[in-house]
C-alpha cells in the first residue's frame, strides 16, 4: 500500500458525513485521508471508489465544508498505535486520548497522541543476539501498571528475522530503539517499543487457535453456573432497553477473572462511561489488590460522537485486545452496543444508496459481524504461551424483537446467548437473563466438561443440567396452574413450581448493587447450588396448596439473607442453620 | 437578518421538491443558512455546483426565479442573560413583542462535551411525586422522557415537576404544541411567579412542522449558555419529541431516503441521541437536565420513536390511568430511572432501594392475582392481601397528586407492608426490617 507520492484530491460533493472527493492519483479502499476545512483537518476513510471519485466517510461533522477544499490521502488504512501506556486510558473510537484534549467540548480536527512516546520505561530483555524471531515474538518487557508488557517484533514484519542486538536492562524511552533485527537478506531494522497496525486486519501472531476450554469466572451466577463463558469464548447479550445489558457488562468488567478489560462504549450514553472512570479508580481488583482502573481501558465513542468513528471504535478495541493477547494475557473485551455499530453501517450504506438488505441494513452485515467475532479466541503463541480474548457484546434489538438482522447475525457468530427478558426486568428479577432461552454452547464441549469436573466437582455438569431441567418443569407446572387453577392441579405441581422459584431467587437472581451479593466466587456458587438442589430433592408434606406458598416464601427469604451475608460468616451460618430447621419442619417422613 | 455588503443573490432554481429546492451556486458551506424568497432554508446536500436547500416552511409557491441569498453561517442563537423570561419561535426570533436579544452569536447544534470532562450526576431532584421520587428518582444531568398516550396529563405533570425542581432556569422547547398547551405553560409559570426563570422556544401546531427541527437545538444552545458559561442548574422540557421525529421522517421521505422501521429515517437513533446527550453535569457545578415527552400511539412502546428514545434516555416515566382508584399514576412496572442508584440509599434513607423493590415486587404479585381473578379462579388469602396492598399503594404513593418527601414515602411503604404482609413475605434485609417494621 505504500506509495511514493501521496495522492491528493478536491471535495466534489457533500451529503452529511459522506464526502465525495475527486482524486488525482491512486487511492485504496479504507485509506485514510484528511479533508481541509478552513485550516482544520477532518479525518475520513475511503469506503467506495468510482472512477476518479473516492467516497469517504468523515469521522467528524462536515458543517461549513465547501466544494473544492483540498484533501490529502495518507497511503494507509485506519491504524492504532501499540506500545506501553495504553492501559487505564480513555480513548475515543480513533484512539485519541480524550484526557489530552483541551477544553470541555470536543473540537473537530483535534487529534491527540494515543501514547506518549517520550515516556521512559524500565526495560528488560527477553531475547538475545542470534535468536530467530517472527512477528509477535517477545524481545523484551516493561512493567505497565502491574502487567509485564511485552515488546514484540512488529506485527507488520513478514518472515524470519535474526536478532542482532537487544538493549540491556535499563530505562528507555518508548521511541528508543530497543533491538536491531536483520531480515533474511541481511538488512538491518530497528525496533522500538511502539508499532502501528491497521484496525480492520486481525493480528495473527499465533501458531494455533484451539477450541477454548477454561472456565472464565465472572462472579455472576446465571453465567458461571448456568451458562458459563470460557477464556477465549464469545457471547452476546440482546435485550430491550432498560433490561440490564449495561449493568451486566459493568458487573463483568468489575469481577471477571481477566488480566485486562477493554470496554468499547459504542454509541451508548456518555454517563455510563463516566460511571466507569469515576468508580473504577476507587474500586479494588480483588485479584491483584490494585485499583480496577489499572486493568481497564476505555474506548468511548458515545452516541453523540461522530457516527463513522463509532464503527471504528469496535475495531480499535479489538486490535488493542489482540495486541495484549499476543503478550500471553487474558483479555476480556466488552462492547456496548454492537447494534449501534451496525446502525452506523446502515446510515452510511443508505447515504451511498446501496441496495438495502433486511431492515435497511447493508447486505453483508452477517459477514461483518461474524468476522468480527472470529477475532476473539484462545491462542497458542509462537513461544508456547497462551493468551485469550473473550468477547461479549450487547445487542439492542429494535422494539425488543429478537427476530431482527443484528440479533440473528450475532446469534450465528457468538457461542453464548444471554437473552434478557422484558418480563423478568419488569418484575425486577435481575439479572434479567432468561433462564430457559439462554444457552452456552461451551457446556457441550467435552473440553470444558472435563475442566469443570476437575476444577469444580465431578458431578457439576450433571447438577447444572438438572437445575435447568427443574426450571423448565417449574415453568410447565406454573402454566398448568394458571390454566387449571390453584386447586385444579395436584399439590405436586405447586411444589414443582416453588422449587423452581427457589432456584430462580437464590441462584439466578443476583443484586448487582449489593456489595456481597454482586459477585459470587465459584466455590460459593457450588455450595449454594448444592443447598438449593438439596431442597429440590426433598419430599415435602403439605395438607393443602395454600400452605406451599408461605412456606417457600420463608425458605427463599432465609436463602436470600444467606446471599447477602459474607460467605461462611457467623450470619451466614446462622441463616444456614435456620434454613435446615425450616426444611426439617416439612420434610416428608 | 443582517445582510452583508456584497451579498450575491441567486435567482435560478433548477429543481423544486416538496421540501427542497436546488440551484447552482459556489463557495457554499455545508449546513449554511439561506433565505429563499425570504423563507429560511438550510443546505442539506452539495454536489459539485448543485446546492440543495431544505426550506423549513415548505416549498409551496416557490418559483424557479425565487431570490436565494446565502447567509454565510449555520443556524445561530444570540445568547445572553437577556434570554431569561423571553419567548421565541423556532428560529430564535422573539414572539412576545419584546426586542431582539443582544448577545454573542452561537451556532446551534454545536459540539459534544468530551466524556472525560463530565461529572457523574449526583444531585437528587425532589419532585414530591412518590411515583418518581420513591421508585424512579431523578438526578441533575439526567435525560428522561414521559411515555404517555396523547390523552394523559403529561404537560401538567411536567410543569409541576419543573416548578418543584428548584432549577435556576427552565427552558421550554415546544414542538407542535397546541396553542392551548402553550398558553397553559405560560399561565402556570406566570402564576408561580417563575416567568423570569423561563425561556421558551415554541413551534405550535399553527407553524410549519419542519421548523420544529430547530427547536431542541435552540433550547439546548440556550441551556449550554446558562449551564456552562453561567454554571446554573438548567432544566430543559421538550414536548413533544414524537412530533419532532415525525418532522424528521417528513424531511427524509421527501428527500427519498430509504426509510427503516416505521418509516423513520435510519439515522433516528443518532438524531435523537445528539439532542438527549446534551444533558450533562459539569464538574464546575452547572447542569442540564432534560425532561421530555414522547407520546405513544395506544401505548405501543415498540414503535421506532419510543423504542429509540428508550435506548438513549436514562429511563422513562409512564403515566397510566389506574381504573381501580380512578387516578393517573406513574406506572411502577414500565417506568425506570437509570440514575436512581446514584442517589437512593445515599442521599435518601438507607432502606430506600430495598423498600422500593419490595413494594414493586408485591405490586407485581397483585397484578398476577388480578389476572387469576379475571380468568375466573379462586384467590388465595395471599392474593387478596396483595390486591388490597396494591390499591392502597397506588392511591397513597403512585398517584401523581401525592406530594410528600421521600422519608414520608418510605414510612408509608413500611406502614403498608406491616398492614398487609408478614416480614418473610416482604423479603427485605433483616437489618432494615428490625429498624422499620411497624409494631
Ligand atoms: N443486576 C441488576 N440488579 C439490580 N438492578 C438492575 C440490574 N440490572 C439492571 N438493573 C436495573 O435496570 C436498569 C437498566 O439497566 P441497564 O442500563 O443495564 O439497561 P440496558 O439494557 O443497558 O438498557 P439500554 O439498552 O437502554 O442501554 C438499571 O439502571 C437498574 O436500575
Ligand atoms: Mg445499556
JSON list of C-alpha atoms and ligand atoms in Angstrom, two decimals, chain A residues 239-248 268-269 272 336 396 420 430-431 510-513, chain B residues 310-311 336-338 340-341, ligand 1:
[
{"chain": "A", "resi": 239, "resn": "UNK", "atom": "CA", "xyz": [-32.26, -7.21, 25.36]},
{"chain": "A", "resi": 240, "resn": "UNK", "atom": "CA", "xyz": [-34.79, -4.43, 25.06]},
{"chain": "A", "resi": 241, "resn": "UNK", "atom": "CA", "xyz": [-33.87, -1.07, 26.52]},
{"chain": "A", "resi": 242, "resn": "UNK", "atom": "CA", "xyz": [-33.64, -1.00, 30.27]},
{"chain": "A", "resi": 243, "resn": "UNK", "atom": "CA", "xyz": [-33.37, -4.76, 30.65]},
{"chain": "A", "resi": 244, "resn": "UNK", "atom": "CA", "xyz": [-29.89, -4.64, 32.15]},
{"chain": "A", "resi": 245, "resn": "UNK", "atom": "CA", "xyz": [-27.32, -5.07, 29.37]},
{"chain": "A", "resi": 246, "resn": "UNK", "atom": "CA", "xyz": [-25.05, -2.34, 30.61]},
{"chain": "A", "resi": 247, "resn": "UNK", "atom": "CA", "xyz": [-25.36, -3.26, 34.28]},
{"chain": "A", "resi": 248, "resn": "UNK", "atom": "CA", "xyz": [-24.39, -6.83, 33.38]},
{"chain": "A", "resi": 268, "resn": "UNK", "atom": "CA", "xyz": [-24.22, 4.50, 24.05]},
{"chain": "A", "resi": 269, "resn": "UNK", "atom": "CA", "xyz": [-24.57, 7.03, 26.86]},
{"chain": "A", "resi": 272, "resn": "UNK", "atom": "CA", "xyz": [-22.17, 5.24, 31.51]},
{"chain": "A", "resi": 336, "resn": "UNK", "atom": "CA", "xyz": [-21.93, -1.95, 24.33]},
{"chain": "A", "resi": 396, "resn": "UNK", "atom": "CA", "xyz": [-30.14, -3.62, 21.23]},
{"chain": "A", "resi": 420, "resn": "UNK", "atom": "CA", "xyz": [-32.50, -10.50, 28.63]},
{"chain": "A", "resi": 430, "resn": "UNK", "atom": "CA", "xyz": [-32.24, -9.17, 37.93]},
{"chain": "A", "resi": 431, "resn": "UNK", "atom": "CA", "xyz": [-30.08, -10.01, 36.11]},
{"chain": "A", "resi": 510, "resn": "UNK", "atom": "CA", "xyz": [-28.42, -11.51, 41.98]},
{"chain": "A", "resi": 511, "resn": "UNK", "atom": "CA", "xyz": [-28.29, -7.95, 43.22]},
{"chain": "A", "resi": 512, "resn": "UNK", "atom": "CA", "xyz": [-25.63, -6.14, 41.22]},
{"chain": "A", "resi": 513, "resn": "UNK", "atom": "CA", "xyz": [-25.75, -3.25, 43.66]},
{"chain": "B", "resi": 310, "resn": "UNK", "atom": "CA", "xyz": [-35.70, 4.34, 25.40]},
{"chain": "B", "resi": 311, "resn": "UNK", "atom": "CA", "xyz": [-32.31, 3.19, 24.18]},
{"chain": "B", "resi": 336, "resn": "UNK", "atom": "CA", "xyz": [-37.44, 3.42, 35.31]},
{"chain": "B", "resi": 337, "resn": "UNK", "atom": "CA", "xyz": [-34.84, 5.94, 36.31]},
{"chain": "B", "resi": 338, "resn": "UNK", "atom": "CA", "xyz": [-31.42, 4.57, 35.45]},
{"chain": "B", "resi": 340, "resn": "UNK", "atom": "CA", "xyz": [-31.56, 6.46, 40.74]},
{"chain": "B", "resi": 341, "resn": "UNK", "atom": "CA", "xyz": [-28.94, 4.14, 42.19]},
{"chain": "C", "resi": 1, "resn": "LIG", "atom": "N1", "xyz": [-28.47, -6.90, 38.13]},
{"chain": "C", "resi": 1, "resn": "LIG", "atom": "C1", "xyz": [-29.23, -5.84, 38.43]},
{"chain": "C", "resi": 1, "resn": "LIG", "atom": "N2", "xyz": [-29.54, -5.57, 39.71]},
{"chain": "C", "resi": 1, "resn": "LIG", "atom": "C2", "xyz": [-30.31, -4.50, 40.02]},
{"chain": "C", "resi": 1, "resn": "LIG", "atom": "N3", "xyz": [-30.82, -3.65, 39.13]},
{"chain": "C", "resi": 1, "resn": "LIG", "atom": "C3", "xyz": [-30.55, -3.86, 37.84]},
{"chain": "C", "resi": 1, "resn": "LIG", "atom": "C4", "xyz": [-29.74, -4.97, 37.42]},
{"chain": "C", "resi": 1, "resn": "LIG", "atom": "N4", "xyz": [-29.66, -4.95, 36.08]},
{"chain": "C", "resi": 1, "resn": "LIG", "atom": "C5", "xyz": [-30.37, -3.87, 35.67]},
{"chain": "C", "resi": 1, "resn": "LIG", "atom": "N5", "xyz": [-30.91, -3.21, 36.72]},
{"chain": "C", "resi": 1, "resn": "LIG", "atom": "C6", "xyz": [-31.75, -2.01, 36.64]},
{"chain": "C", "resi": 1, "resn": "LIG", "atom": "O1", "xyz": [-32.16, -1.80, 35.31]},
{"chain": "C", "resi": 1, "resn": "LIG", "atom": "C7", "xyz": [-31.72, -0.52, 34.85]},
{"chain": "C", "resi": 1, "resn": "LIG", "atom": "C8", "xyz": [-31.35, -0.57, 33.41]},
{"chain": "C", "resi": 1, "resn": "LIG", "atom": "O2", "xyz": [-30.24, -1.38, 33.22]},
{"chain": "C", "resi": 1, "resn": "LIG", "atom": "P1", "xyz": [-29.22, -1.11, 32.03]},
{"chain": "C", "resi": 1, "resn": "LIG", "atom": "O3", "xyz": [-28.85, 0.30, 31.95]},
{"chain": "C", "resi": 1, "resn": "LIG", "atom": "O4", "xyz": [-28.13, -2.11, 32.17]},
{"chain": "C", "resi": 1, "resn": "LIG", "atom": "O5", "xyz": [-30.15, -1.46, 30.77]},
{"chain": "C", "resi": 1, "resn": "LIG", "atom": "P2", "xyz": [-29.72, -1.66, 29.26]},
{"chain": "C", "resi": 1, "resn": "LIG", "atom": "O6", "xyz": [-30.22, -2.99, 28.85]},
{"chain": "C", "resi": 1, "resn": "LIG", "atom": "O7", "xyz": [-28.27, -1.41, 29.11]},
{"chain": "C", "resi": 1, "resn": "LIG", "atom": "O8", "xyz": [-30.56, -0.56, 28.53]},
{"chain": "C", "resi": 1, "resn": "LIG", "atom": "P3", "xyz": [-30.20, 0.27, 27.20]},
{"chain": "C", "resi": 1, "resn": "LIG", "atom": "O9", "xyz": [-30.36, -0.64, 26.05]},
{"chain": "C", "resi": 1, "resn": "LIG", "atom": "O10", "xyz": [-31.21, 1.36, 27.15]},
{"chain": "C", "resi": 1, "resn": "LIG", "atom": "O11", "xyz": [-28.81, 0.77, 27.36]},
{"chain": "C", "resi": 1, "resn": "LIG", "atom": "C9", "xyz": [-30.58, -0.15, 35.76]},
{"chain": "C", "resi": 1, "resn": "LIG", "atom": "O12", "xyz": [-30.43, 1.23, 35.86]},
{"chain": "C", "resi": 1, "resn": "LIG", "atom": "C10", "xyz": [-31.02, -0.78, 37.07]},
{"chain": "C", "resi": 1, "resn": "LIG", "atom": "O13", "xyz": [-31.93, 0.07, 37.72]}
]
